[in-house]
Tab-separated table of C-alpha atoms (C1' of nucleotides) in Angstrom:
chain	number	residue	atom	x	y	z
A	8	MET	CA	59.290	83.886	179.667
A	9	ASN	CA	56.086	85.784	179.216
A	10	THR	CA	52.915	84.116	178.196
A	11	MET	CA	51.256	84.946	174.934
A	12	PRO	CA	53.942	85.992	172.496
A	13	ASP	CA	56.438	83.272	173.252
A	14	ARG	CA	55.020	80.117	171.724
A	15	LEU	CA	58.426	79.336	170.296
A	16	SER	CA	59.969	79.036	173.748
A	17	ASP	CA	57.085	76.860	174.960
A	18	THR	CA	57.464	74.567	171.961
A	19	LEU	CA	61.217	74.286	172.231
A	20	GLN	CA	60.973	73.729	175.956
A	21	ALA	CA	58.455	70.941	175.390
A	22	LEU	CA	60.704	69.339	172.765
A	23	ALA	CA	63.786	69.530	174.977
A	24	ASP	CA	62.783	66.416	176.899
A	25	PRO	CA	63.597	63.000	175.365
A	26	THR	CA	60.486	61.371	176.801
A	27	ARG	CA	58.281	63.963	175.199
A	28	ARG	CA	60.063	63.605	171.867
A	29	ALA	CA	59.517	59.874	172.030
A	30	ILE	CA	55.842	60.487	172.704
A	31	LEU	CA	55.626	62.656	169.597
A	32	ALA	CA	57.394	59.977	167.563
A	33	ARG	CA	54.777	57.481	168.641
A	34	LEU	CA	51.913	59.857	167.804
A	35	ALA	CA	53.443	60.403	164.380
A	36	MET	CA	52.373	56.845	163.666
A	37	GLY	CA	48.820	57.527	164.736
A	38	ARG	CA	46.837	58.560	167.744
A	39	ALA	CA	47.295	56.629	170.947
A	40	THR	CA	45.928	56.214	174.469
A	41	VAL	CA	47.771	57.475	177.501
A	42	ALA	CA	48.594	53.888	178.473
A	43	GLU	CA	50.039	53.173	175.057
A	44	LEU	CA	52.164	56.287	175.229
A	45	ALA	CA	53.357	55.338	178.695
A	46	ALA	CA	54.279	51.748	177.825
A	47	PRO	CA	57.867	52.331	176.625
A	48	PHE	CA	58.849	54.244	179.744
A	49	ALA	CA	59.612	53.044	183.241
A	50	MET	CA	57.682	55.838	184.866
A	51	SER	CA	54.422	56.407	186.692
A	52	GLY	CA	51.085	57.326	185.230
A	53	PRO	CA	51.062	60.841	186.679
A	54	ALA	CA	54.502	61.475	185.197
A	55	ILE	CA	53.153	60.675	181.747
A	56	SER	CA	50.126	62.838	182.434
A	57	LYS	CA	52.403	65.747	183.211
A	58	HIS	CA	54.392	65.296	180.034
A	59	LEU	CA	51.188	65.235	178.013
A	60	LYS	CA	50.044	68.412	179.707
A	61	VAL	CA	53.270	70.149	178.676
A	62	LEU	CA	52.863	68.949	175.091
A	63	GLU	CA	49.225	70.055	175.044
A	64	ARG	CA	50.029	73.472	176.462
A	65	ALA	CA	52.623	73.915	173.732
A	66	GLY	CA	50.053	72.991	171.115
A	67	LEU	CA	51.994	69.924	170.013
A	68	ILE	CA	49.204	67.459	170.810
A	69	GLU	CA	45.519	67.490	171.424
A	70	ARG	CA	43.845	65.221	173.895
A	71	GLY	CA	40.522	63.681	172.953
A	72	ARG	CA	37.859	62.351	175.291
A	73	GLU	CA	36.043	59.106	174.571
A	74	ALA	CA	34.513	57.524	177.658
A	75	GLN	CA	37.335	56.933	180.082
A	76	TRP	CA	39.880	57.176	177.281
A	77	ARG	CA	41.941	60.246	176.463
A	78	PRO	CA	43.340	59.467	173.032
A	79	CYS	CA	46.125	61.849	171.977
A	80	ARG	CA	46.883	63.103	168.541
A	81	LEU	CA	49.851	64.984	167.065
A	82	LYS	CA	49.477	68.593	165.993
A	83	ALA	CA	52.234	69.759	163.750
A	84	ALA	CA	51.805	73.525	163.527
A	85	PRO	CA	54.262	74.373	166.341
A	86	LEU	CA	56.869	72.115	164.720
A	87	ARG	CA	56.485	74.127	161.570
A	88	GLU	CA	57.052	77.329	163.494
A	89	VAL	CA	60.294	75.951	164.873
A	90	ALA	CA	61.366	74.830	161.414
A	91	ASP	CA	60.605	78.276	160.007
A	92	TRP	CA	62.621	79.906	162.741
A	93	LEU	CA	65.506	77.530	162.108
A	94	ASP	CA	65.376	78.357	158.426
A	95	THR	CA	66.699	81.815	159.248
A	96	TYR	CA	69.985	80.060	160.084
A	97	ARG	CA	70.026	77.640	157.179
A	98	ARG	CA	72.717	79.559	155.322
A	99	PHE	CA	75.118	78.834	158.160
A	100	TRP	CA	75.058	75.091	157.784
A	101	GLU	CA	74.573	74.986	154.006
A	102	ALA	CA	77.340	77.437	153.114
A	103	SER	CA	79.916	75.510	155.052
A	104	PHE	CA	82.706	76.177	152.570
A	105	ASP	CA	81.964	79.880	152.729
A	106	ARG	CA	82.380	79.693	156.453
A	107	LEU	CA	85.740	78.006	156.107
A	108	ASP	CA	86.973	80.776	153.819
A	109	THR	CA	85.772	83.373	156.272
A	110	TYR	CA	87.467	81.526	159.102
A	111	LEU	CA	90.827	81.500	157.312
A	112	GLU	CA	90.404	85.158	156.459
A	113	ASP	CA	89.699	85.967	160.074
A	114	LEU	CA	92.751	83.984	161.067
A	115	GLN	CA	94.964	86.131	158.843
A	116	THR	CA	93.288	89.256	160.146
A	117	ALA	CA	93.837	88.106	163.694
A	118	THR	CA	97.509	87.538	162.939
A	119	ARG	CA	97.834	91.060	161.587
A	120	GLU	CA	95.913	92.428	164.529
A	121	ALA	CA	98.193	90.646	166.973
A	122	LYS	CA	101.107	92.488	165.360
A	123	ASN	CA	99.310	95.784	165.714
A	124	VAL	CA	98.633	95.151	169.345
A	125	ARG	CA	102.299	94.496	169.909
A	126	THR	CA	102.981	97.953	168.470
A	127	LYS	CA	100.779	99.438	171.177
A	128	ASN	CA	97.726	99.973	169.044
A	129	LYS	CA	94.917	99.498	171.498
A	130	ARG	CA	91.888	98.274	169.669
A	131	ARG	CA	88.836	96.341	170.637
A	132	THR	CA	89.156	93.018	168.883
A	133	GLY	CA	85.713	91.672	169.574
A	134	GLY	CA	83.927	93.490	166.794
A	135	GLU	CA	83.550	92.307	163.288
B	22	MET	CA	68.689	63.540	180.557
B	23	ASN	CA	71.966	61.699	180.291
B	24	THR	CA	75.100	63.291	179.037
B	25	MET	CA	76.680	62.083	175.843
B	26	PRO	CA	73.934	60.821	173.591
B	27	ASP	CA	71.430	63.576	174.125
B	28	ARG	CA	72.824	66.545	172.305
B	29	LEU	CA	69.403	67.220	170.821
B	30	SER	CA	67.890	67.862	174.244
B	31	ASP	CA	70.785	70.145	175.221
B	32	THR	CA	70.386	72.123	172.020
B	33	LEU	CA	66.618	72.439	172.290
B	34	GLN	CA	66.910	73.370	175.943
B	35	ALA	CA	69.420	76.077	175.094
B	36	LEU	CA	67.156	77.421	172.336
B	37	ALA	CA	64.085	77.464	174.575
B	38	ASP	CA	65.128	80.732	176.200
B	39	PRO	CA	64.310	83.982	174.352
B	40	THR	CA	67.435	85.725	175.602
B	41	ARG	CA	69.618	82.991	174.220
B	42	ARG	CA	67.806	83.011	170.901
B	43	ALA	CA	68.374	86.754	170.687
B	44	ILE	CA	72.049	86.177	171.401
B	45	LEU	CA	72.238	83.728	168.517
B	46	ALA	CA	70.471	86.207	166.244
B	47	ARG	CA	73.115	88.791	167.061
B	48	LEU	CA	75.944	86.322	166.428
B	49	ALA	CA	74.375	85.449	163.088
B	50	MET	CA	75.456	88.926	162.018
B	51	GLY	CA	79.008	88.339	163.118
B	52	ARG	CA	81.023	87.558	166.204
B	53	ALA	CA	80.621	89.817	169.189
B	54	THR	CA	82.030	90.552	172.627
B	55	VAL	CA	80.207	89.599	175.787
B	56	ALA	CA	79.408	93.264	176.416
B	57	GLU	CA	77.935	93.669	172.956
B	58	LEU	CA	75.784	90.586	173.459
B	59	ALA	CA	74.620	91.904	176.814
B	60	ALA	CA	73.723	95.379	175.606
B	61	PRO	CA	70.120	94.728	174.505
B	62	PHE	CA	69.139	93.130	177.810
B	63	ALA	CA	68.403	94.658	181.180
B	64	MET	CA	70.345	92.017	183.053
B	65	SER	CA	73.640	91.614	184.874
B	66	GLY	CA	76.975	90.521	183.451
B	67	PRO	CA	76.974	87.176	185.269
B	68	ALA	CA	73.506	86.421	183.898
B	69	ILE	CA	74.828	86.869	180.358
B	70	SER	CA	77.856	84.789	181.253
B	71	LYS	CA	75.560	81.974	182.335
B	72	HIS	CA	73.545	82.112	179.126
B	73	LEU	CA	76.739	81.955	177.107
B	74	LYS	CA	77.846	78.963	179.096
B	75	VAL	CA	74.626	77.153	178.257
B	76	LEU	CA	75.015	77.993	174.581
B	77	GLU	CA	78.645	76.873	174.599
B	78	ARG	CA	77.816	73.619	176.336
B	79	ALA	CA	75.212	72.922	173.695
B	80	GLY	CA	77.775	73.582	170.989
B	81	LEU	CA	75.837	76.516	169.605
B	82	ILE	CA	78.639	79.026	170.135
B	83	GLU	CA	82.327	79.035	170.703
B	84	ARG	CA	84.047	81.503	172.925
B	85	GLY	CA	87.358	82.932	171.781
B	86	ARG	CA	90.056	84.397	173.959
B	87	GLU	CA	91.891	87.555	172.927
B	88	ALA	CA	93.468	89.396	175.869
B	89	GLN	CA	90.668	90.243	178.249
B	90	TRP	CA	88.123	89.817	175.472
B	91	ARG	CA	86.015	86.702	174.971
B	92	PRO	CA	84.570	87.133	171.498
B	93	CYS	CA	81.749	84.710	170.725
B	94	ARG	CA	80.956	83.112	167.432
B	95	LEU	CA	77.960	81.148	166.165
B	96	LYS	CA	78.330	77.433	165.457
B	97	ALA	CA	75.531	76.091	163.334
B	98	ALA	CA	75.980	72.314	163.502
B	99	PRO	CA	73.543	71.769	166.382
B	100	LEU	CA	70.927	73.851	164.580
B	101	ARG	CA	71.282	71.555	161.645
B	102	GLU	CA	70.728	68.570	163.879
B	103	VAL	CA	67.490	70.079	165.123
B	104	ALA	CA	66.414	70.861	161.571
B	105	ASP	CA	67.155	67.283	160.508
B	106	TRP	CA	65.150	65.931	163.390
B	107	LEU	CA	62.259	68.247	162.561
B	108	ASP	CA	62.358	67.071	158.986
B	109	THR	CA	61.052	63.710	160.136
B	110	TYR	CA	57.758	65.524	160.825
B	111	ARG	CA	57.704	67.636	157.694
B	112	ARG	CA	54.994	65.543	156.058
B	113	PHE	CA	52.626	66.526	158.826
B	114	TRP	CA	52.677	70.205	158.113
B	115	GLU	CA	53.156	69.981	154.342
B	116	ALA	CA	50.393	67.452	153.639
B	117	SER	CA	47.770	69.520	155.367
B	118	PHE	CA	45.012	68.556	152.954
B	119	ASP	CA	45.787	64.918	153.534
B	120	ARG	CA	45.416	65.483	157.212
B	121	LEU	CA	41.995	67.061	156.708
B	122	ASP	CA	40.826	64.036	154.764
B	123	THR	CA	42.102	61.751	157.483
B	124	TYR	CA	40.353	63.851	160.101
B	125	LEU	CA	37.005	63.602	158.347
B	126	GLU	CA	37.534	59.882	157.901
B	127	ASP	CA	38.261	59.507	161.572
B	128	LEU	CA	35.169	61.489	162.377
B	129	GLN	CA	32.991	59.040	160.429
B	130	THR	CA	34.786	56.115	162.050
B	131	ALA	CA	34.223	57.627	165.461
B	132	THR	CA	30.529	58.005	164.671
B	133	ARG	CA	30.276	54.329	163.750
B	134	GLU	CA	32.259	53.371	166.808
B	135	ALA	CA	29.961	55.343	169.059
B	136	LYS	CA	27.043	53.281	167.685
B	137	ASN	CA	28.902	50.063	168.371
B	138	VAL	CA	29.571	51.114	171.936
B	139	ARG	CA	25.856	51.735	172.443
B	140	THR	CA	25.213	48.147	171.396
B	141	LYS	CA	27.392	46.981	174.268
B	142	ASN	CA	30.437	46.190	172.198
B	143	LYS	CA	33.251	46.994	174.535
B	144	ARG	CA	36.248	48.071	172.537
B	145	ARG	CA	39.286	50.221	173.166
B	146	THR	CA	38.873	53.288	171.022
B	147	GLY	CA	42.276	54.796	171.472
B	148	GLY	CA	44.078	52.887	168.765
B	149	GLU	CA	44.318	53.806	165.164
C	2	DC	C1'	25.694	49.551	193.842
C	3	DG	C1'	30.351	47.586	194.066
C	4	DG	C1'	34.237	46.619	191.572
C	5	DT	C1'	37.150	47.590	187.706
C	6	DT	C1'	39.842	50.320	184.301
C	7	DA	C1'	41.703	54.846	182.613
C	8	DT	C1'	43.345	59.014	183.779
C	9	DT	C1'	44.031	63.245	186.281
C	10	DT	C1'	45.013	65.936	190.359
C	11	DA	C1'	47.265	66.830	194.822
C	12	DA	C1'	51.113	66.888	197.613
C	13	DC	C1'	55.757	66.101	197.995
C	14	DT	C1'	60.966	65.737	196.743
C	15	DG	C1'	65.441	66.728	194.779
C	16	DT	C1'	67.566	69.080	191.163
C	17	DA	C1'	67.894	72.615	187.641
C	18	DT	C1'	67.270	77.275	186.020
C	19	DG	C1'	67.336	82.292	185.353
C	20	DG	C1'	68.234	85.857	187.824
C	21	DT	C1'	70.999	88.777	191.615
C	22	DT	C1'	75.315	90.897	194.234
C	23	DA	C1'	80.090	90.224	195.613
C	24	DT	C1'	84.392	88.673	194.419
C	25	DT	C1'	88.015	86.907	191.607
C	26	DT	C1'	90.585	86.269	187.331
C	27	DA	C1'	92.553	87.968	182.994
C	28	DC	C1'	94.508	91.490	180.601
C	29	DA	C1'	96.170	96.492	179.369
C	30	DA	C1'	98.145	101.012	180.396
C	31	DC	C1'	100.815	104.003	183.160
D	27	DG	C1'	103.124	98.066	191.299
D	28	DT	C1'	98.655	100.537	190.750
D	29	DT	C1'	94.579	101.445	188.327
D	30	DG	C1'	91.241	100.407	184.932
D	31	DT	C1'	88.331	97.416	181.781
D	32	DA	C1'	86.412	92.810	180.411
D	33	DA	C1'	84.611	88.757	181.903
D	34	DA	C1'	84.120	84.645	184.790
D	35	DT	C1'	83.171	82.514	189.203
D	36	DA	C1'	81.027	82.091	193.820
D	37	DA	C1'	77.206	82.342	196.683
D	38	DC	C1'	72.568	83.190	197.049
D	39	DC	C1'	67.399	83.234	195.885
D	40	DA	C1'	62.818	82.183	193.979
D	41	DT	C1'	60.778	79.534	190.700
D	42	DA	C1'	60.458	75.699	187.500
D	43	DC	C1'	60.842	70.960	186.352
D	44	DA	C1'	60.790	65.805	186.213
D	45	DG	C1'	59.937	62.493	189.013
D	46	DT	C1'	57.258	59.984	193.092
D	47	DT	C1'	53.003	58.130	195.976
D	48	DA	C1'	48.272	58.938	197.482
D	49	DA	C1'	43.970	60.280	196.341
D	50	DA	C1'	40.334	61.795	193.392
D	51	DT	C1'	37.674	61.841	189.149
D	52	DA	C1'	35.633	59.753	184.992
D	53	DA	C1'	33.694	56.088	182.936
D	54	DC	C1'	32.251	51.066	182.212
D	55	DC	C1'	30.141	46.602	183.597
D	56	DG	C1'	27.609	42.890	186.009
DNA sequence: CGGTTATTTAACTGTATGGTTATTTACAAC
DNA sequence: GTTGTAAATAACCATACAGTTAAATAACCG
């Protein structure tokens, strides 16, 4: 993973941890202190600090500074980037009946191809 | 991360690698052999095999078996799960003007709160 | 200033990850 | 059976990651 051009990987990596997703869910309800964010988890303060650092580095949160407090706030832009990327695959889960037709068609093709193979017709079957 | 109930983490983790995302992009155009999937990358066969294993474990692909071939095919259900989860945050990036208003409001509130702190009113400022 | 609260940083640990080379397994052709 | 191709598995390595405790830093208060 290289640094600048791969925000998507950083975001997805940050989201891949359940603790960090839970932190985002809490921040979706409004900003919160580190202690508040830590409360639901049986883990140490530094562990929470590390999670927040990952989220901050990915641009998913920003950490404020008010006296000794470090209130955190959700930033949604990286989530949008993930959603936009996912949208390039939307046709695959929305055209589910189309996929079934294609599957059956491939099944018939595979049956015919199996016959051809038996007649010594060497062919690479991996391609579309 | 525990096993059964955390498919979302497995999926996001699998997607967090650029090589694996490129593999999915290729499979979006149709199923492909392992060699075809490996072609764009300067990496060894076993490395590709490992990536495919991660994708398979996350349910993002299925690996067929035809003679010595192992044609891979995209499975979109986990992507849909991620998209559905992301949708719970959609209001944050679609109501961007609302967020700006809230930000300005918070700024005024913070200004008033700073005054209160100067008058020795100890208060936790992290909450909403 | 000493004591307290809030949080971060440092150092450490065990496990996972993304890669490698070597080897094995699965299949086809002769 | 031998030889060849396709792919997976085994063993290894360096780095990353998610956690810990100890210590340090930042701020407040009497």
